[in-house]
Short mmCIF file of C-alpha atoms in Angstrom, two decimals:
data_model
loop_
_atom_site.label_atom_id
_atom_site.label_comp_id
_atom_site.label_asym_id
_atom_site.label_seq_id
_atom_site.Cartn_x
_atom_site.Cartn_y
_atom_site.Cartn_z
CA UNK V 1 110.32 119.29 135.68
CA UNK V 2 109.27 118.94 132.61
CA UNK V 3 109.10 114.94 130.99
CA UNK V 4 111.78 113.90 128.42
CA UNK V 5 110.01 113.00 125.29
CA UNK V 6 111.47 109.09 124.38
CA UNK V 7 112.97 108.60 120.71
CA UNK V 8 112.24 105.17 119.03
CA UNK V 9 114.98 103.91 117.42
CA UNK V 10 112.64 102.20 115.65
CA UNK V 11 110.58 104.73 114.34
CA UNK V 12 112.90 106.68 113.26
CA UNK V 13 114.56 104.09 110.72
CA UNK V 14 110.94 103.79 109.59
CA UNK V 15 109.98 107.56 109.07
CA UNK V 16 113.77 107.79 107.51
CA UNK V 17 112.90 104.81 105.01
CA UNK V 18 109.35 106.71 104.33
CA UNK V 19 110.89 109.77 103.59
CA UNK V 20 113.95 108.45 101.46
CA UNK V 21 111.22 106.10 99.55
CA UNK V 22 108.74 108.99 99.02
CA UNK V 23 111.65 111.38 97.61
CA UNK V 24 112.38 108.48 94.77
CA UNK V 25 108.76 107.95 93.75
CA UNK V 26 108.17 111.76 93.38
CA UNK V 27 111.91 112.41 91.76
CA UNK V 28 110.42 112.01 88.66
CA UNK V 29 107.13 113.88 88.54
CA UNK V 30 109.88 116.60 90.01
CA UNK V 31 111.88 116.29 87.20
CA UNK V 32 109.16 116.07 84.43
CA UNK V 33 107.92 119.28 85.50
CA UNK V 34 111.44 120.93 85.86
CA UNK V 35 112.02 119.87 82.18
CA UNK V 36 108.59 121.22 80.81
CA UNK V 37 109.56 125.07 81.98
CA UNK V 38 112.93 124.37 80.17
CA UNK V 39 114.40 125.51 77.46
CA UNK V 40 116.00 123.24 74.71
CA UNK V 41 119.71 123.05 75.68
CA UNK V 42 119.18 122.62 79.17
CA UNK V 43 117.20 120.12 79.33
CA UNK V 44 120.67 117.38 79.55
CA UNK V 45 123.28 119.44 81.58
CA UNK V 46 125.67 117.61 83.55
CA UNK V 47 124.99 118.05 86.49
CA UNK V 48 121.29 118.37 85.93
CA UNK V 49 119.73 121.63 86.46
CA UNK V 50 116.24 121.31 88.83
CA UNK V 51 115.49 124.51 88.75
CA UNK V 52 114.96 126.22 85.12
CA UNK V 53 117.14 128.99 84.37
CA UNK V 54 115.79 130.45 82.08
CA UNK V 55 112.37 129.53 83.39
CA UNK V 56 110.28 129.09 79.78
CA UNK V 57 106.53 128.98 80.05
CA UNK V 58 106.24 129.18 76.55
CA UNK V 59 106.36 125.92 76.30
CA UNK V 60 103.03 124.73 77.09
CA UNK V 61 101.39 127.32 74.53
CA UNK V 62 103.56 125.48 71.88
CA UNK V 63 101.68 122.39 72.95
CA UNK V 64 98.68 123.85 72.73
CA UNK V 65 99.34 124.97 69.22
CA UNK V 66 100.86 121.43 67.91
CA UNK V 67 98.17 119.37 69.34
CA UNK V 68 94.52 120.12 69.79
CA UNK V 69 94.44 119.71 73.52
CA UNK V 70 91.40 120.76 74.67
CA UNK V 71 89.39 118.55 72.12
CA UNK V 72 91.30 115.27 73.37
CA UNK V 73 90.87 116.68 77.15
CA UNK V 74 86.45 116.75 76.37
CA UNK V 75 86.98 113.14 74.70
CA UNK V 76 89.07 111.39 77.33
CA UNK V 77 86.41 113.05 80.21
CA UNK V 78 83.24 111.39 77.86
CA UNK V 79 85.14 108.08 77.97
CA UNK V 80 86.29 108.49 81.91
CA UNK V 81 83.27 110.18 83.90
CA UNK V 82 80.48 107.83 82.18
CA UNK V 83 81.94 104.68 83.24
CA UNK V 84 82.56 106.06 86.48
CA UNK V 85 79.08 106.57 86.54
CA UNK V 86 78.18 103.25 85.10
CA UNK V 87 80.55 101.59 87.75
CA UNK V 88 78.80 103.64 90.75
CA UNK V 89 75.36 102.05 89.29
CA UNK V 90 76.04 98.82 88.72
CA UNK V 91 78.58 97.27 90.82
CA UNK V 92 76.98 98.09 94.31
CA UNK V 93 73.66 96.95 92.79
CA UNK V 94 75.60 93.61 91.77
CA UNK V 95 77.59 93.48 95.36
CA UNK V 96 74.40 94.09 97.39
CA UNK V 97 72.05 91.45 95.12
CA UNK V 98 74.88 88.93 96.09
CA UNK V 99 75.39 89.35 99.27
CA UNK V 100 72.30 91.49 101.56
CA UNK V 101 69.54 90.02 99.51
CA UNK V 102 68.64 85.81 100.78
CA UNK V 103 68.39 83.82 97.51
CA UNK V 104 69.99 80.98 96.79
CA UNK V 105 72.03 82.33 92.91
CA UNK V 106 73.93 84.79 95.42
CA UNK V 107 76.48 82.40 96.61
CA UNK V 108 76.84 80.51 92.95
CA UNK V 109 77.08 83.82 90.72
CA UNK V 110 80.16 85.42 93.18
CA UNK V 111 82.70 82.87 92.13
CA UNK V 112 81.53 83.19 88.91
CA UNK V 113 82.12 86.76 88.60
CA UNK V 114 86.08 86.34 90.44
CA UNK V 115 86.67 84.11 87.93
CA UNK V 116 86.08 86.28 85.20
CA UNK V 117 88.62 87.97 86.50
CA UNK V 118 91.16 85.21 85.68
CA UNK V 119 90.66 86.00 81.97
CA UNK V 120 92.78 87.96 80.26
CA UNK V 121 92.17 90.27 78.24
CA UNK V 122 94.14 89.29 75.24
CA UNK V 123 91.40 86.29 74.90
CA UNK V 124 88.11 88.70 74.64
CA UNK V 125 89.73 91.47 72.69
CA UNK V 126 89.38 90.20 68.98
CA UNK V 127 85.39 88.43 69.77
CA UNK V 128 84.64 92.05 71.34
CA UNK V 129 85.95 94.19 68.54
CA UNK V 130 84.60 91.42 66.10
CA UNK V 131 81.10 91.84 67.99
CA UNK V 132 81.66 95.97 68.46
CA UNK V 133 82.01 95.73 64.50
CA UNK V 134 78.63 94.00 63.40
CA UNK V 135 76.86 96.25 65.68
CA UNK V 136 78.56 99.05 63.96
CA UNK V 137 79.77 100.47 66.94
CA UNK V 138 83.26 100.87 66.47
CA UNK V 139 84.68 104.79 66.15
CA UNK V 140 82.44 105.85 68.69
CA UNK V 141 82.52 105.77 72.45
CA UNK V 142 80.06 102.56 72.82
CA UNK V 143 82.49 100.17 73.41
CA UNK V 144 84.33 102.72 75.68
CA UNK V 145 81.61 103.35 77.98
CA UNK V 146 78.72 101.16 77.91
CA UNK V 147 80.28 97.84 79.23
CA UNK V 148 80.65 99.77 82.32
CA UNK V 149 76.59 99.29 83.75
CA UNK V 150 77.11 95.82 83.62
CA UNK V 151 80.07 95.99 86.30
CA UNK V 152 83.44 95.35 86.46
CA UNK V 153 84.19 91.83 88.78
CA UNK V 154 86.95 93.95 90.63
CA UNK V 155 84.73 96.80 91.93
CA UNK V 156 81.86 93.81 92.38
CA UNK V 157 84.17 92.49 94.46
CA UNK V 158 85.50 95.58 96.36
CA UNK V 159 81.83 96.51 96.87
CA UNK V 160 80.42 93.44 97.87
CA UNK V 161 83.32 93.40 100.89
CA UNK V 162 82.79 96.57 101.92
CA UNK V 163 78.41 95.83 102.17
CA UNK V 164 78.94 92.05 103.39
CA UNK V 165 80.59 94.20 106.78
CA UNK V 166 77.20 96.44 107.07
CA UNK V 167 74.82 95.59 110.15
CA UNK V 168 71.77 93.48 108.84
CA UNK V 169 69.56 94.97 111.56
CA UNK V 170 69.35 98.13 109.90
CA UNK V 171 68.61 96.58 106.61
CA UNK V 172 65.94 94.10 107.94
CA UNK V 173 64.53 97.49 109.95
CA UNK V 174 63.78 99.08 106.78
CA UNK V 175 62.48 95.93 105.25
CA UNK V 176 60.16 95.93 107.85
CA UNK V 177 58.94 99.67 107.42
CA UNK V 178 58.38 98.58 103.52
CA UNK V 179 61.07 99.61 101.92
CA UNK V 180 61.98 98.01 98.35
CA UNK V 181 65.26 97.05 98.02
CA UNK V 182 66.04 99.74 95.50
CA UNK V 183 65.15 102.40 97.83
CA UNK V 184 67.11 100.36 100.70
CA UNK V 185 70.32 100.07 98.48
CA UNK V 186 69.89 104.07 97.63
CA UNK V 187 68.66 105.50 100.77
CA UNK V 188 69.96 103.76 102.84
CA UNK V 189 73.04 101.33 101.82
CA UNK V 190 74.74 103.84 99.33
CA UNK V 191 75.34 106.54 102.08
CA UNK V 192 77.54 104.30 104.35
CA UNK V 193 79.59 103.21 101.15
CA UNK V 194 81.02 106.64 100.69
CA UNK V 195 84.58 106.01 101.12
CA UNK V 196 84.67 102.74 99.00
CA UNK V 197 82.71 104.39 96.58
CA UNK V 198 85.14 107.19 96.62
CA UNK V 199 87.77 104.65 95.79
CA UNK V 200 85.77 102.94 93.03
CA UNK V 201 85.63 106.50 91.04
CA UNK V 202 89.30 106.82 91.64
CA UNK V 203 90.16 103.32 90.04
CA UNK V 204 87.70 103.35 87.36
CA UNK V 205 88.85 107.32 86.70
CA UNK V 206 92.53 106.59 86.79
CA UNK V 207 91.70 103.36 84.66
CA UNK V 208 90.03 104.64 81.80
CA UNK V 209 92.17 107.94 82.01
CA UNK V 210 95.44 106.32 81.27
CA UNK V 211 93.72 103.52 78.94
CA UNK V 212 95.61 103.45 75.90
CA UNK V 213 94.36 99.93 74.15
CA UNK V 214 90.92 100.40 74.30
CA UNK V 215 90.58 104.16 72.47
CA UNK V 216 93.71 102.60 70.20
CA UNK V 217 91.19 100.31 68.89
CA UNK V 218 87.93 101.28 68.80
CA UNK V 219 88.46 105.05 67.76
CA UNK V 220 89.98 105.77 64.27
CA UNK V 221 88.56 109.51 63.58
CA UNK V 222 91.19 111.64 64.90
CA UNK V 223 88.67 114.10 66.08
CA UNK V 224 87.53 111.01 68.80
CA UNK V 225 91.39 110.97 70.02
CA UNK V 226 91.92 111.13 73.49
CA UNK V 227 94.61 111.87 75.59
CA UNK V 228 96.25 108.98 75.80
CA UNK V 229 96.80 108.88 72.03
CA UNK V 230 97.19 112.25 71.50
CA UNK V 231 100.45 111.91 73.81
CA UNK V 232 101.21 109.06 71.93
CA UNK V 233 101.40 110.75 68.89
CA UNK V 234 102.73 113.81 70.14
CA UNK V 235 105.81 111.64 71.00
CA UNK V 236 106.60 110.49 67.58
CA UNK V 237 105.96 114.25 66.31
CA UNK V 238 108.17 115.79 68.66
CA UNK V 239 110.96 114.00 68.38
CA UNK V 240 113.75 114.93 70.39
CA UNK V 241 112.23 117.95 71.88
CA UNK V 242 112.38 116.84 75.07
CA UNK V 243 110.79 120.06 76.91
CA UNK V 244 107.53 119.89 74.89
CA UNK V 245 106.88 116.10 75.79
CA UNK V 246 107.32 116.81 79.15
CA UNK V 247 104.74 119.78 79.13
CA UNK V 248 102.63 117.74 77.25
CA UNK V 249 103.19 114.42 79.67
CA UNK V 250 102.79 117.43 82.83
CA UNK V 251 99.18 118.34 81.26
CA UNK V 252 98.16 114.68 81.23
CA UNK V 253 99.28 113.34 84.42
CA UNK V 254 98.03 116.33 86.52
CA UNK V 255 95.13 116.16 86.71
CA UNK V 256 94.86 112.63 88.45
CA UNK V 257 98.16 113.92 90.43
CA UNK V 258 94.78 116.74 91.79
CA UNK V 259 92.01 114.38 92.02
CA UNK V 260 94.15 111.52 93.99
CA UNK V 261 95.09 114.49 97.15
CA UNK V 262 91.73 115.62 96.78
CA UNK V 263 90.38 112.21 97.43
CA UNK V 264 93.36 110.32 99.03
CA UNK V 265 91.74 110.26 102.44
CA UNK V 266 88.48 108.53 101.81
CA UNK V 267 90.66 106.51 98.90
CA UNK V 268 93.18 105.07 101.60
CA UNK V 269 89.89 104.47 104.04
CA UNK V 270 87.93 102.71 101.37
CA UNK V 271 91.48 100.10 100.69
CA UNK V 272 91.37 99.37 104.28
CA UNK V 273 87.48 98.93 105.06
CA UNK V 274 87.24 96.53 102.45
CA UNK V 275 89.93 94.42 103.96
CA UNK V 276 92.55 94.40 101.62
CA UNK V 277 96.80 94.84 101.88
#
């Protein structure tokens, strides 16, 4: 006789909240694609139509003709990758300085860099673009992407939890063997970070990605555009063709829809190893 599997009320009101929950949050992604494939006059029947009928591709080459898509795709990837990779260099070289390395400026400089993060930044905005200016930096990607090797106090701080949690014992081994701490924070150190660096290149990617502001003031050559702005203006150009906007919004958003399944294991790993809800 075979056992009788046991059903947990409880578990089920869960997965049923879960599911209801997830169906909400995606609606709209659902929807926004549903309208890009669709053609003009469908796009508001009552009751809505989900699935396009007829089903108009078209619409994405008309985007491609009204906006110049791939040359705000190269400058949105210029002002997204190299901060990643200034972010990857420079906060786990701040977070291990501060907290695997015994001097005494470690414990003075960490609340010093969390409270940087109680600024806002409405109050550095105007001395940054004022200082961008005289260095004759502004309409290029400088301001975008250099401030990014000095670190960001969030990922500081997300690294330094994650590396304050790694055994000492290996670190004090290689010490011994005569290791410099470069090599012991590249060799050693970076390799066990891999799932909160993962979720550092997601934050900083999705960051800079959607960042409207910062390209909205620094860049003022319309061949520098990025994505961001390009939508933006694509909105006030389209008016109320509803259909292109949404192919146009589909093109932006998916490809950080790709890159967070792609790297939503190690992302959800590096949120919980670094100890926060």
């Amino acid at each position: 006789m075979t056992g009788q599997v046991k059903i947990h009320p409880g578990k089920i009101i869960v997965y049923s909240l879960l599911i209801i929950f997830a169906i909400i949050f995606f609606s709209p992604f659902v929807w926004m694609l549903s309208t890009s494939f669709k053609a003009s006059t469908k796009v508001f029947l009552n009751p809505p139509q989900w699935i396009p009928d007829p089903f108009q591709p078209e619409n994405y080459i008309e985007v491609f003709q009204r906006m110049p898509f791939l040359k705000y795709l190269k400058n949105t990837l210029i002002v997204t990758v190299i901060p990643v990779l200034g972010q990857l260099v420079s906060a786990p070289m701040v977070a291990y300085s501060i907290t695997k390395i015994p001097w005494k400026g470690g414990k003075y400089i960490f609340p010093i860099i969390i409270g940087t993060m109680m600024i806002p930044w409405q109050v550095t905005q105007i001395p940054l673009f004022v200082t961008w200016s005289k260095l004759k930096l502004v309409n290029t990607f400088v301001p975008l992407t250099l401030p990014a090797f000095f670190g960001a106090p969030y990922y500081i701080y997300l690294m330094r939890q994650f590396i304050k949690g790694l055994p000492d014992s290996i670190i004090e081994a290689a010490r011994i063997d005569g290791a410099s701490e470069i090599r012991i924070l590249y060799q050693i150190v970076y390799p066990m970070c891999k799932t909160v660096l993962t979720t550092v290149t997601l934050l900083v990617f999705i960051g800079c990605w959607n960042d409207l502001n910062g390209p909205l003031i620094y860049l003022q050559d319309g061949s520098k555009y990025t994505l961001s702005i390009g939508l933006q203006n694509f909105l006030t150009t389209t008016k109320q063709e509803w259909e292109l906007l949404m192919a146009a919004a589909t093109l932006f958003t998916m490809p950080l829809i790709i890159l967070f399944f792609v790297a939503q294991k190690q992302f959800i790993s590096g949120i919980a190893t670094t100890g926060l809800k």
